Amino acid sequence: MDLFLSTFENRIDKKGRLSVPAPFRAVLERRRDPLYLFKSLTEPCLEGCGPERIGQIVDAIESMDSLSAEVATLQTMLSSAQEMKLDGEGRMMLSGDFIDFAELDDMALFAGIGRSFQIWLPARYRERETAARSRAKTDGLPSLRLGGAYRPPGDTDGRS
Amino acid sequence: MDLFLSTFENRIDKKGRLSVPAPFRAVLERRRDPLYLFKSLTEPCLEGCGPERIGQIVDAIESMDSLSAEVATLQTMLSSAQEMKLDGEGRMMLSGDFIDFAELDDMALFAGIGRSFQIWLPARYRERETAARSRAKTDGLPSLRLGGAYRPPGDTDGRS
DNA sequence: TGGGATTATTTGGGATATCATGGGAAATAT
DNA sequence: ATATTTCCCATGATATCCCAAATAATCCCA
């Protein structure tokens, strides 16, 4: 299973082009997947993923009550989604809408988070990162308490 | 899996013509499908789709009790539907009925939602989008547990 | 282990193609 | 005959393609 990991910072040139980091392109190319970007529902950043995630949203909408608020939310995700075509050098063109939404100027930070990645204004991402780290120090590590995470048998990690 | 995604804002010229966004035309042309428009049952917008969706509605009606209220509702959709012919440049002419229904004036916003798209008065669409985004922030994202493991991008759940 | 050489990747810019839009003229309908 | 629709071509804006330069990462041998 190959994942989007690590962070990369690339320049947005004056034509609005932005290189997708080569390791991220490699993940997509291995699967022959096109890249989709959409506006995050909860944060001022863009989300990148492959088609399977888009397909899940489409399927979910069709199985839900079309009058529900949840469907409207999912439709908002799809309506902001674009299939990004990359040029020969692996760059995509960011629409003005995307740039405005994430408040990007001349640099973009890619943050790999597993099955998807995010694109942030670098300064904003770092703010968020330090905030998350200090929260972790004072509040502990909430993520490790969530269910489903694999731990080797017998690894109680000091917690009950 | 080609889908209607993203949003486009096009002008309705003084002859009443409106360009269908090239990516949407491409989806239909790949399938050699004509375009159908009909009035939304639930919102002040127009719905656009290919013939298979119209066929689904017809099939649904035939499988239901022909005296039920639902059937009457679905028949309303069909009776408002028009097959749109496009000119050489990919434009369609909206009937006065359609323009009145969606309260359009000189701009139309196309919002792709997967297997269909909608046409809105831009200002009205944005209101609705804003509402959906603030709902997502307060209420959280819809939890899609369809076919298992979907998690919204960004929700790493503490796992990498 | 160091450092120059080689390759991969990102960035830049000019040429070309695509697309939305506008308007005139021909065709069709009322 | 008059209004409306359809067809055709023009234009400007913008995206795409293609090639080249600059930067960064990797390799290889001393």
Short mmCIF file of C-alpha atoms (C1' of nucleotides) in Angstrom, two decimals, chain C residues 2-26:
data_model
loop_
_atom_site.label_atom_id
_atom_site.label_comp_id
_atom_site.label_asym_id
_atom_site.label_seq_id
_atom_site.Cartn_x
_atom_site.Cartn_y
_atom_site.Cartn_z
"C1'" DG C 2 34.32 13.54 0.52
"C1'" DG C 3 33.36 15.79 -3.59
"C1'" DG C 4 32.81 16.02 -8.38
"C1'" DA C 5 29.81 14.09 -11.91
"C1'" DT C 6 25.35 12.47 -13.26
"C1'" DT C 7 20.59 12.30 -13.05
"C1'" DA C 8 16.05 13.70 -11.36
"C1'" DT C 9 13.08 17.39 -10.43
"C1'" DT C 10 11.39 21.96 -10.41
"C1'" DT C 11 10.85 26.26 -12.68
"C1'" DG C 12 10.50 29.52 -16.63
"C1'" DG C 13 8.91 31.24 -21.09
"C1'" DG C 14 7.34 31.24 -25.95
"C1'" DA C 15 4.30 29.04 -29.28
"C1'" DT C 16 -0.03 26.70 -30.01
"C1'" DA C 17 -4.64 25.15 -29.13
"C1'" DT C 18 -9.02 25.42 -26.72
"C1'" DC C 19 -12.90 27.74 -25.02
"C1'" DA C 20 -16.45 31.23 -23.99
"C1'" DT C 21 -18.59 34.84 -26.13
"C1'" DG C 22 -20.35 38.00 -29.60
"C1'" DG C 23 -22.49 39.20 -33.92
"C1'" DG C 24 -24.02 38.73 -38.84
"C1'" DA C 25 -26.57 36.17 -42.05
"C1'" DA C 26 -29.45 32.33 -43.42
#
